[in-house]
Structures are given as structure tokens and as C-alpha cells.
Tab-separated table of C-alpha atoms in Angstrom:
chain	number	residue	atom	x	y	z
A	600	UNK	CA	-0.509	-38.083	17.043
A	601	UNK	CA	-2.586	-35.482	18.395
A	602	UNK	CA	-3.092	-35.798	22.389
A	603	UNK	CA	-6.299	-36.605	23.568
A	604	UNK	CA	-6.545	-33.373	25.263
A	605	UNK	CA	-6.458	-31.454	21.897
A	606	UNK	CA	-8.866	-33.932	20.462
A	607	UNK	CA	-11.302	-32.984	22.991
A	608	UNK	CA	-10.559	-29.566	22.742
A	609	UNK	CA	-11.192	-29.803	18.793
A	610	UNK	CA	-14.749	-31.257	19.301
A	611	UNK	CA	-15.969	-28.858	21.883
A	612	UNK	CA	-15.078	-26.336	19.620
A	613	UNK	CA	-16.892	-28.120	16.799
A	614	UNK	CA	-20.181	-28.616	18.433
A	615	UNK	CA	-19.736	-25.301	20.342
A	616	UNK	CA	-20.791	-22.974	17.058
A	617	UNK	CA	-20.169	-19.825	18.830
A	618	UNK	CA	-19.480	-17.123	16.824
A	619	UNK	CA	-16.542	-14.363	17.054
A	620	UNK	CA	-15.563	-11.692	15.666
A	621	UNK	CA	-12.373	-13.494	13.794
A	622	UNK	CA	-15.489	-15.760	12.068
A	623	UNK	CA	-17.239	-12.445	10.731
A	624	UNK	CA	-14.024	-11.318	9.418
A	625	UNK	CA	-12.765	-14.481	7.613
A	626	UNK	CA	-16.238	-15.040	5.943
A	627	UNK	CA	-15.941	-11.612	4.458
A	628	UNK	CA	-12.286	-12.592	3.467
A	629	UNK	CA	-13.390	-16.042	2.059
A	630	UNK	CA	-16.686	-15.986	0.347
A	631	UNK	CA	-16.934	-12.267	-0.457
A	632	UNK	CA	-13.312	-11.992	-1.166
A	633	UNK	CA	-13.002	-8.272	0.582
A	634	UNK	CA	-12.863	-6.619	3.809
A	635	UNK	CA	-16.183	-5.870	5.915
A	636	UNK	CA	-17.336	-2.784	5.438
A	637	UNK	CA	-18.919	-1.164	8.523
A	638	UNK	CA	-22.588	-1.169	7.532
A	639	UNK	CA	-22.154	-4.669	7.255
A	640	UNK	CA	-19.697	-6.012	10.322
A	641	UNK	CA	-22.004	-4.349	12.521
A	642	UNK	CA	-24.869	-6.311	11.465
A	643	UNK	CA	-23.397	-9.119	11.462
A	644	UNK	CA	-21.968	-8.314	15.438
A	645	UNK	CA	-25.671	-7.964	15.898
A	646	UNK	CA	-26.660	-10.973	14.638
A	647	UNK	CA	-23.536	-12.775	16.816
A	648	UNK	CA	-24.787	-10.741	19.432
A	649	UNK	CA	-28.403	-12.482	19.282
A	650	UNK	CA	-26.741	-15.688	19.452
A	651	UNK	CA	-26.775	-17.137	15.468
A	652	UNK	CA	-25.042	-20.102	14.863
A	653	UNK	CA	-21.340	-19.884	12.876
A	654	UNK	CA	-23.259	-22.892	10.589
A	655	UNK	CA	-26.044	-19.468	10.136
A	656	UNK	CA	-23.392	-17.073	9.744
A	657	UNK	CA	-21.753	-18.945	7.086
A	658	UNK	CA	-25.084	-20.007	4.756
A	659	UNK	CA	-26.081	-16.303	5.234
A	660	UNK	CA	-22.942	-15.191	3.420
A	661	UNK	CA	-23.036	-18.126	0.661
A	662	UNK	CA	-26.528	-17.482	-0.248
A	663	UNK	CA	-25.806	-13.592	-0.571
A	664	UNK	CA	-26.534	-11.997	-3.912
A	665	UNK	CA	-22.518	-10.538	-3.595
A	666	UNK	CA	-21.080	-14.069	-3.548
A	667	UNK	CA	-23.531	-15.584	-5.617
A	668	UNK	CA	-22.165	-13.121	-8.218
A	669	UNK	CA	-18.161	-13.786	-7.826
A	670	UNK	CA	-19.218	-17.538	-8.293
A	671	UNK	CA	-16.399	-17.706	-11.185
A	672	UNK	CA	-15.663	-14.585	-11.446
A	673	UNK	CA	-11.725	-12.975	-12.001
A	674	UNK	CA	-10.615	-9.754	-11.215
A	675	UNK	CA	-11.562	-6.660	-13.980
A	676	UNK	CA	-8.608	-5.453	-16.236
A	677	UNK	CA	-8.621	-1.317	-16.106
A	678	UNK	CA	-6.520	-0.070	-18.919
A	679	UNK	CA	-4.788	3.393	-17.616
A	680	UNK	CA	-2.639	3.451	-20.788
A	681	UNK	CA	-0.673	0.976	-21.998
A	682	UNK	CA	-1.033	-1.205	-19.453
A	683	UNK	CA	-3.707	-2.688	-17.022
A	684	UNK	CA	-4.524	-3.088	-13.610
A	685	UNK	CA	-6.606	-5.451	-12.040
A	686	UNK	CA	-9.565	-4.953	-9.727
A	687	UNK	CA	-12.039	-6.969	-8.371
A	688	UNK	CA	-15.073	-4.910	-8.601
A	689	UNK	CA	-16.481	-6.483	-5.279
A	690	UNK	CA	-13.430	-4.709	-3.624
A	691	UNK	CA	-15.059	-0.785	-4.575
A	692	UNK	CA	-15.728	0.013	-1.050
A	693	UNK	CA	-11.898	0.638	-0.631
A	694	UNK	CA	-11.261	4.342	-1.495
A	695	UNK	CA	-8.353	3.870	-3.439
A	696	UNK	CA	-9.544	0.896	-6.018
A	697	UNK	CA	-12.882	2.577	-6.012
A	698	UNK	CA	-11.650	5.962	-7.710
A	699	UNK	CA	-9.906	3.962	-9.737
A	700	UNK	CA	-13.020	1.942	-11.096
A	701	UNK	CA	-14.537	5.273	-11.496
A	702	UNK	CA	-11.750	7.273	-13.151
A	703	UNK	CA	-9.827	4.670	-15.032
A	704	UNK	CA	-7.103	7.054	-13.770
A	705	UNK	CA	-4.301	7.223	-10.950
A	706	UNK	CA	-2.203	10.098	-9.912
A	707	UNK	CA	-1.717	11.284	-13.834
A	708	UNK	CA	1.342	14.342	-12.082
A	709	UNK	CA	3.227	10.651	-10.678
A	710	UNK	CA	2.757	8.671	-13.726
A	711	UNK	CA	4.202	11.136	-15.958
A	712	UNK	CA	6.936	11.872	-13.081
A	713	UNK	CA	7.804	8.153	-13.686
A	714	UNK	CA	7.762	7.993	-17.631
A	715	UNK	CA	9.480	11.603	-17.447
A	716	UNK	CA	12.860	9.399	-16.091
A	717	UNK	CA	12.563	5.776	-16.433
A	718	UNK	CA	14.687	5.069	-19.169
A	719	UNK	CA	15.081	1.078	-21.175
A	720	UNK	CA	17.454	-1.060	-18.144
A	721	UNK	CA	16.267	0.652	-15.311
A	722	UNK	CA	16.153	-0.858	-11.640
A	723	UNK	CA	13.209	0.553	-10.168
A	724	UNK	CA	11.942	-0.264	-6.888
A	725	UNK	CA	8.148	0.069	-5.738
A	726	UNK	CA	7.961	0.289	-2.117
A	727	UNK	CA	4.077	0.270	-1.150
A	728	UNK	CA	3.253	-1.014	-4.858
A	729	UNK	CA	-0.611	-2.027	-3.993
A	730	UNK	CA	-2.304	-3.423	-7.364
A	731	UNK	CA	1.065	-2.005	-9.245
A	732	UNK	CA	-0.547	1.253	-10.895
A	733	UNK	CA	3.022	2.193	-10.913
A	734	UNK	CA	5.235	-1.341	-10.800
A	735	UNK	CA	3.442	-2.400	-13.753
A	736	UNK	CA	4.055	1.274	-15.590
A	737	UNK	CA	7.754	0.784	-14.872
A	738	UNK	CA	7.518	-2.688	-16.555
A	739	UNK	CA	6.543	-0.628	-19.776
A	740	UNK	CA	9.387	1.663	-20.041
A	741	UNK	CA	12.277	-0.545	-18.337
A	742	UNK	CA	11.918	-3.297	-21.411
A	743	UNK	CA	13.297	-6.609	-21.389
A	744	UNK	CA	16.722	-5.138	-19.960
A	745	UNK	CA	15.645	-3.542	-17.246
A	746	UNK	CA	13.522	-4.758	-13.641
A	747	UNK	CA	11.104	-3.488	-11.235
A	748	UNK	CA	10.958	-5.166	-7.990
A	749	UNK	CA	7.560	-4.148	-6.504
A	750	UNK	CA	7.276	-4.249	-2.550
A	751	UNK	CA	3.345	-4.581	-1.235
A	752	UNK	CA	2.261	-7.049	2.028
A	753	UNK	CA	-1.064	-6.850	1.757
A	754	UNK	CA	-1.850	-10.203	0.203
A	755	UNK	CA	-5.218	-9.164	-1.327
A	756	UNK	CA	-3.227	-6.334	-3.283
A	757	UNK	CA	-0.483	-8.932	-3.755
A	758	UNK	CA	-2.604	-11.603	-6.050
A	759	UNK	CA	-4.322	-8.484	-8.105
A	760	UNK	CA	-0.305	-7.750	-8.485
A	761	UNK	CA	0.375	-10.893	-9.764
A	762	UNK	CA	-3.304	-10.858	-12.193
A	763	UNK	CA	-1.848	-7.575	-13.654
A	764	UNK	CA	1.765	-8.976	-14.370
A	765	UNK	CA	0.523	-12.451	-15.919
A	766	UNK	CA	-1.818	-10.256	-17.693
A	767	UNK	CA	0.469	-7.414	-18.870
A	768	UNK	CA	3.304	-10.606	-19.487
A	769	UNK	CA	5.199	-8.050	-17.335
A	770	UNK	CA	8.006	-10.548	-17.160
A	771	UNK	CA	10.623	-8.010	-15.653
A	772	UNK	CA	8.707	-7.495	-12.857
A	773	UNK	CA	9.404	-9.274	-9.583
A	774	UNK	CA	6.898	-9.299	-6.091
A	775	UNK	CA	8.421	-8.816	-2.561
A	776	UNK	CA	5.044	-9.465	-0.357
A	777	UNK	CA	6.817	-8.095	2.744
A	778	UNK	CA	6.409	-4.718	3.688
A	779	UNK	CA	9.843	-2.496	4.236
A	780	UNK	CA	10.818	-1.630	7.672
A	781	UNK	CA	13.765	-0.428	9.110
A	782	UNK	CA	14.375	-3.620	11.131
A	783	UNK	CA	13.096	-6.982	10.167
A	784	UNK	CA	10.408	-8.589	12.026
A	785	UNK	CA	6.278	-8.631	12.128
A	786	UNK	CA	3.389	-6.605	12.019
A	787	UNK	CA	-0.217	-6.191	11.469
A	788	UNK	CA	-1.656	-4.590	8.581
A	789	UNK	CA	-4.777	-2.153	8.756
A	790	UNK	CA	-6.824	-0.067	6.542
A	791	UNK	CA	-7.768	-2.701	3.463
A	792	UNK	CA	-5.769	-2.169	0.470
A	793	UNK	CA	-3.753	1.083	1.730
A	794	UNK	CA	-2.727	-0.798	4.157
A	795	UNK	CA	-0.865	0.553	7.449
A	796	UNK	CA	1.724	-1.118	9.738
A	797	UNK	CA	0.839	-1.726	13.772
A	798	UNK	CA	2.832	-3.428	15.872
A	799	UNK	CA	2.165	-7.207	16.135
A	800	UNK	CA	2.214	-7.030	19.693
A	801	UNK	CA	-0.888	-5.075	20.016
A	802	UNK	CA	-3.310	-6.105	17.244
A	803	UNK	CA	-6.637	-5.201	16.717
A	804	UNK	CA	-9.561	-7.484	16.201
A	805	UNK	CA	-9.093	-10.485	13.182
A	806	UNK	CA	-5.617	-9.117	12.925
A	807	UNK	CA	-3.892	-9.623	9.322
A	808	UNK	CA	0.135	-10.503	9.741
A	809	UNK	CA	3.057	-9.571	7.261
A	810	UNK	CA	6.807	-9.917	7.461
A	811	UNK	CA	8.773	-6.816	7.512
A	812	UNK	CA	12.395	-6.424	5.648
A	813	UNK	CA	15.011	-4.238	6.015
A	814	UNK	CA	15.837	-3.165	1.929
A	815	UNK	CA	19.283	-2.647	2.557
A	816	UNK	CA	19.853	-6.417	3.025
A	817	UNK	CA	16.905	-7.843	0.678
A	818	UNK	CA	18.012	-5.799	-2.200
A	819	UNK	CA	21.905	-5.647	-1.182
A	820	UNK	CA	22.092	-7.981	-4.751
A	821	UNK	CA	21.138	-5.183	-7.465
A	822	UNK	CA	23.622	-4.189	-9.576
A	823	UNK	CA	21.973	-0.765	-10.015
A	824	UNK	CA	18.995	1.434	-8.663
A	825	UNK	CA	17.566	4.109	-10.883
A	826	UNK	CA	14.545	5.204	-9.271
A	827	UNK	CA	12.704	4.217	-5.853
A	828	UNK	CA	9.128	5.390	-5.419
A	829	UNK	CA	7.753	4.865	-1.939
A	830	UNK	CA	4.006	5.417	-0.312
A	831	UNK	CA	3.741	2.939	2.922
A	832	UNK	CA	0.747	5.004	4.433
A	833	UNK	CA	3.020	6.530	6.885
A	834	UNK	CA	5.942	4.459	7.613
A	835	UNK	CA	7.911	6.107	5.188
A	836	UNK	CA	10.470	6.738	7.703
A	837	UNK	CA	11.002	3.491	8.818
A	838	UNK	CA	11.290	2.022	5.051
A	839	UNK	CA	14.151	5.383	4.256
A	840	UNK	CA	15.978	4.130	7.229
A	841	UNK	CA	15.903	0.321	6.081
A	842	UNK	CA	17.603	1.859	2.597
A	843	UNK	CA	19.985	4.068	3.837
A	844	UNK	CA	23.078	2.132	2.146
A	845	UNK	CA	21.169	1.760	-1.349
A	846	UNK	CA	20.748	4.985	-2.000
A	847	UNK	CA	23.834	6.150	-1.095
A	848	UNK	CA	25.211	3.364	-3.344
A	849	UNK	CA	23.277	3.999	-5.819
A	850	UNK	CA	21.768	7.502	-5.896
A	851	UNK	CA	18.491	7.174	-7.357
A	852	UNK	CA	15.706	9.071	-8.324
A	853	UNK	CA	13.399	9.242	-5.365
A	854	UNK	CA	9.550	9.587	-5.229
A	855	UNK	CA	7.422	9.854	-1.988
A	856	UNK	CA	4.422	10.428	-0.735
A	857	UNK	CA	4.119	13.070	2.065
A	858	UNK	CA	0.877	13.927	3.778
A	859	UNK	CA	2.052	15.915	7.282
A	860	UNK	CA	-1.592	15.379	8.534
A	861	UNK	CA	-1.526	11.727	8.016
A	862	UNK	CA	1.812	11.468	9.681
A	863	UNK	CA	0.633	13.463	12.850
A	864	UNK	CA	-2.366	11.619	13.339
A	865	UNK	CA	-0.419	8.392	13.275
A	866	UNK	CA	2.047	9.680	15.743
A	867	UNK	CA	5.209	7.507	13.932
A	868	UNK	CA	7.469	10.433	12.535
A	869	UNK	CA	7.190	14.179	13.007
A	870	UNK	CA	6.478	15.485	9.200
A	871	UNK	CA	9.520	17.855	9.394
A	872	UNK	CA	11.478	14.616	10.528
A	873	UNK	CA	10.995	12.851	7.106
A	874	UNK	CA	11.931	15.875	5.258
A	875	UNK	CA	15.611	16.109	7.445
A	876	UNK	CA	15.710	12.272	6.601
A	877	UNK	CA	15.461	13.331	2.379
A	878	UNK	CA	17.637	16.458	2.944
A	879	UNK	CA	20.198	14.609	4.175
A	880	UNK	CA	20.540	12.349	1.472
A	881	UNK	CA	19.442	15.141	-1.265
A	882	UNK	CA	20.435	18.835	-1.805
A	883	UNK	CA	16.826	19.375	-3.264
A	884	UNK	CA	13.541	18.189	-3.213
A	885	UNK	CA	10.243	18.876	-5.284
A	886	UNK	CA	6.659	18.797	-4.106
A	887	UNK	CA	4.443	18.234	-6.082
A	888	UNK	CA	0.670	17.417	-5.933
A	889	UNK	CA	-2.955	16.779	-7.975
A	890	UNK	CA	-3.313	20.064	-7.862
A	891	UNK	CA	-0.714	21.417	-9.861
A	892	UNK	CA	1.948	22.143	-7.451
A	893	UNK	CA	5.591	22.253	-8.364
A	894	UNK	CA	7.723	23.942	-6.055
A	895	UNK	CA	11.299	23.229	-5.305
A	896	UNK	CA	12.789	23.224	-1.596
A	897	UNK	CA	16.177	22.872	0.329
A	898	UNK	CA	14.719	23.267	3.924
A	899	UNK	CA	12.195	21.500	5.924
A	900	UNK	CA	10.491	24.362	7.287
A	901	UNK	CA	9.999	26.328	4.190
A	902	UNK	CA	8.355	23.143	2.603
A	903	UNK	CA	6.269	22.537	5.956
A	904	UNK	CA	5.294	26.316	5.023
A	905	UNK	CA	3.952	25.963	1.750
A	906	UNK	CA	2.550	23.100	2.292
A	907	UNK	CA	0.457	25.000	5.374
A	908	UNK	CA	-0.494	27.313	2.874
A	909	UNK	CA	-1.515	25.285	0.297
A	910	UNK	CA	-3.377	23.105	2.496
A	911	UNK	CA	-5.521	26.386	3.609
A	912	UNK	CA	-6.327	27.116	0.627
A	913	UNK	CA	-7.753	24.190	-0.946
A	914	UNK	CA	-9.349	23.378	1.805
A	915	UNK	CA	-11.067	26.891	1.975
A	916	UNK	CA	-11.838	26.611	-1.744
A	917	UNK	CA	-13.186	22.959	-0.901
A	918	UNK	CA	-10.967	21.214	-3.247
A	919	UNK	CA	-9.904	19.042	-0.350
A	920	UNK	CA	-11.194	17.998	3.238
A	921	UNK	CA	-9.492	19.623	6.241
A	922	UNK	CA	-5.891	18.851	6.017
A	923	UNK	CA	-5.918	15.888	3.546
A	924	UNK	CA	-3.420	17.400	0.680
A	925	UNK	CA	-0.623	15.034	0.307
A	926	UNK	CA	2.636	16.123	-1.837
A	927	UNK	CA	4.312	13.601	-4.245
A	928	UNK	CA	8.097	14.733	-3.320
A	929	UNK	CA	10.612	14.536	-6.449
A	930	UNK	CA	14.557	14.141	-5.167
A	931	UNK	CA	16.234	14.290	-7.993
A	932	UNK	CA	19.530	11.846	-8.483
A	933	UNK	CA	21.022	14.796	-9.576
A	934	UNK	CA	20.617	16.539	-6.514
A	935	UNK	CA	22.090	13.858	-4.162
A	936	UNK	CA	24.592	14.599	-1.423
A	937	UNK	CA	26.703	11.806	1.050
A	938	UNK	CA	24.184	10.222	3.425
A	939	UNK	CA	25.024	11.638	6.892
């Protein structure tokens, strides 16, 4: 029985109709099914700002021509080969989902990386799956035999994950919604669907919560690990320190994203730092890019050097903005040495 304290607390709220921030947020979240982009949060801080009602705020975002059209609408299947994807279209503001509305494509050089070694009864392991342009490509090739076991927290991503294995009948396939950490405990997701970690003791405005695990002790059951892909927006790190034992158990194949201008700006790991962290598990590793890069390296600061170089001259050539070339790194299970 609530106290009569919270009762009253309850009603003032009710009859108080002041609006916040957190309200804005959640009626993007629940009636338009997306994140607010900025044109559109600012109005609406605007409008809180004049003093409109959260009864206002909330009729102004049923009666909008966006949510009038998802009334009954599902996600949209994108076939990239195969296999499908699902999107909502009302979620193209995001970067990521919205070249791949455009392109019906997705990092072609990583796809065929993936089908290049994913053999029938293969483990693999998405870490950072998103919608599961790779997971569910891994479903494809593993068969009935094999598993994928695809890691993503951001619960949007997480029910188009979901869409795309009912759809694909991707039975193999099994969803971890945490995200993979070197310790286990909470955080705040930011960024829409490439989402990043920040600590859950400082989050920013209508702050989004997921459960971190350490991979080592979720996935100490698998019998085998054949290849483990990984692109956490930066905490790549963390999630390489939270699988230390697997890999050294199992040796797999290991693909991960590595943008050193990314990594910088977030301030979590030195970009040399996560190369020492593959070296040490791998005598080898391959970068690779969109761009057709392919070059093979065995020390961090040779790699840090071509990449530098590379990064100068696509961005002088305007193939890319300022230092935004990311490398897809190959480590080879072949090429695996005792973890230090």
C-alpha cells in the first residue's frame, strides 16, 4: 500500500504538466519510435521553454504526419545478399541505417572477410552486432551445426535483431542485449544506433541504461570459438580485456574495427594501446579498409604510420573528412601467440 505521502506526490505530479527534457525524449522514443534529431529536440525545448503543456507535447507528436505514418507499420527487410536486415525507415536520420537504406550495402571488404573463413559449425561471436549486418551473415554460412551469438545493448538495434532473425529463420543465432566490458556492471548508451558506453554515474540528459558483461564468464560455456568480430564504438579495449581467456582458449579469427581518431577524441584507450593489446595475443595483424587497403603489420607504430599516411591522403583527395578512416584489422588464428 502506497503511503500517503507518495500518493500526494503522484497527483501533484499529475496535475503539475510540466514538461522536461526526459518527456521530449520518451515521446520521440514512443510514438515516433527513434531518437530526436536536433532540428527537432530543439524545437520542442522551445516549445517547453514557452511553457506547453506535457498533455500539448504529447497530441503534437500523435497528430504528426511521422507517426501517423508508422500507425501499423513493421520494420523494412533490406536484402544485402542472401539474407536481410531490418530497418525501420523512420530511423534514416542515424548515419549508419541511413547508408544502408541508400546503398542496400554494408562494409562489402568485412563481409567477404567473414564468408572468406566462416566455415559450416562455426562459433562466431558478434560483439557490437547492431541490426546483425554481420550476425545474421554468419547465420548463413555456420548452418544448422554451427552458432553465432550476437552481442548489441542498444535495445532499438536489439528488436530490428530479433525482426531480421525471425525473418531470416536464423535459428542458430542467439542475442546477448548487454554490451561487453571488461568488468560487469552499468552504463549509459549514447549516439543512437552506434551506440557508445558512458559511465552510469555521470549521464547525460534522458539517459538510456544497459548491463555490461565480462565475455570471459558469459561465454565461459562454448565448446569452440572460430571467429570474433568486434566494433563497440570505442570500447574495444575494454571488451579485448573482458575476453582475454577465450581467445587464448580458443584462438580465433579476430576482426576489429580501429579508427585512432575516434579513440583519441573519446579519451578511453591510446590507439597504439589497442594495437599492443592484439599483438600480444597475435604475431600479425591486417588492416584493412573501404578503400582498398591490405597491409600486413607486426608493430604498433608502423601500423599507426600507415595509417597516418593513409589518412592524409584520402583526406587530401577528399575521399574522407579530416581523420575519419577507420581500418577493419584481420588477426589471423593462424598467427596467434600465448596471451601475455
Amino acid at each position: 500500500m502506497p503511503s500517503f505521502r507518495r500518493l500526494l506526490t503522484r497527483l501533484l505530479r499529475r496535475w503539475e504538466h510540466v514538461v522536461t527534457e526526459d518527456d521530449i525524449y520518451y515521446c520521440y522514443r514512443l510514438f515516433l519510435r527513434r531518437p530526436p534529431d536536433p532540428a527537432g529536440f530543439a524545437h520542442h525545448l522551445r516549445e517547453m521553454e514557452r511553457g506547453i503543456s506535457l498533455d500539448e507535447l504529447a497530441t503534437s507528436f500523435i497528430n504528426s504526419e511521422e507517426a501517423r505514418g508508422l500507425a501499423g507499420s513493421g520494420p523494412t527487410a533490406i536484402d544485402l545478399g542472401g539474407y536481410q536486415v531490418c530497418i525501420h525507415e523512420q530511423m534514416e536520420t542515424e548515419p549508419f541505417l541511413r547508408g544502408i537504406l541508400n546503398t542496400r550495402e554494408y562494409e562489402p571488404h568485412v563481409r567477404q572477410a567473414i564468408r572468406d573463413r566462416v566455415r559450416e559449425g562455426d562459433v562466431v561471436v558478434d560483439v557490437g552486432a547492431n541490426i546483425g549486418c554481420i550476425a545474421l551473415l554468419a547465420a548463413t554460412l555456420v548452418g544448422k551445426e554451427g552458432l553465432v551469438i550476437a552481442v548489441e545493448p542498444n535495445l532499438d538495434n536489439v528488436q530490428l535483431l530479433y525482426a531480421g532473425v525471425a525473418l531470416n529463420k536464423a535459428d542458430n543465432v542467439r542475442v546477448l542485449p548487454c554490451a561487453a566490458s571488461d568488468r560487469s556492471g552499468l552504463v549509459s548508451l549514447t549516439g543512437g544506433s552506434n551506440s557508445q558506453l558512458v559511465d552510469a554515474q555521470q549521464p547525460g540528459a534522458s539517459a538510456v541504461y544497459a548491463q555490461t558483461v565480462v565475455l570471459d564468464e558469459a561465454l565461459s560455456w562454448l565448446p569452440r570459438l572460430d571467429l570474433l568480430k568486434m566494433d563497440v564504438e570505442g570500447h574495444e579495449s575494454f571488451a579485448l580485456d573482458g575476453c582475454r581467456k577465450l581467445i587464448e582458449r580458443h584462438r580465433p579469427t579476430l576482426i576489429v574495427e580501429f579508427s585512432p581518431s575516434y579513440l583519441s577524441n573519446l579519451g578511453f584507450t591510446d590507439p597504439a594501446g589497442l594495437l599492443d593489446r592484439l599483438l600480444a595475443c597475435y604475431q600479425a595483424i591486417r588492416a584493412t579498409s573501404a578503400y582498398g587497403d591490405d597491409a600486413t603489420f607486426d608493430r604498433p607504430a608502423d601500423l599507426m604510420a600507415y595509417w597516418e599516411q593513409r589518412s592524409q591522403e584520402l583526406t587530401t583527395s577528399g575521399a574522407v573528412a579530416g581523420d575519419a578512416l577507420h581500418f577493419d584489422l584481420i588477426a589471423d588464428s593462424g598467427h596467434h601467440r600465448a596471451v601475455r
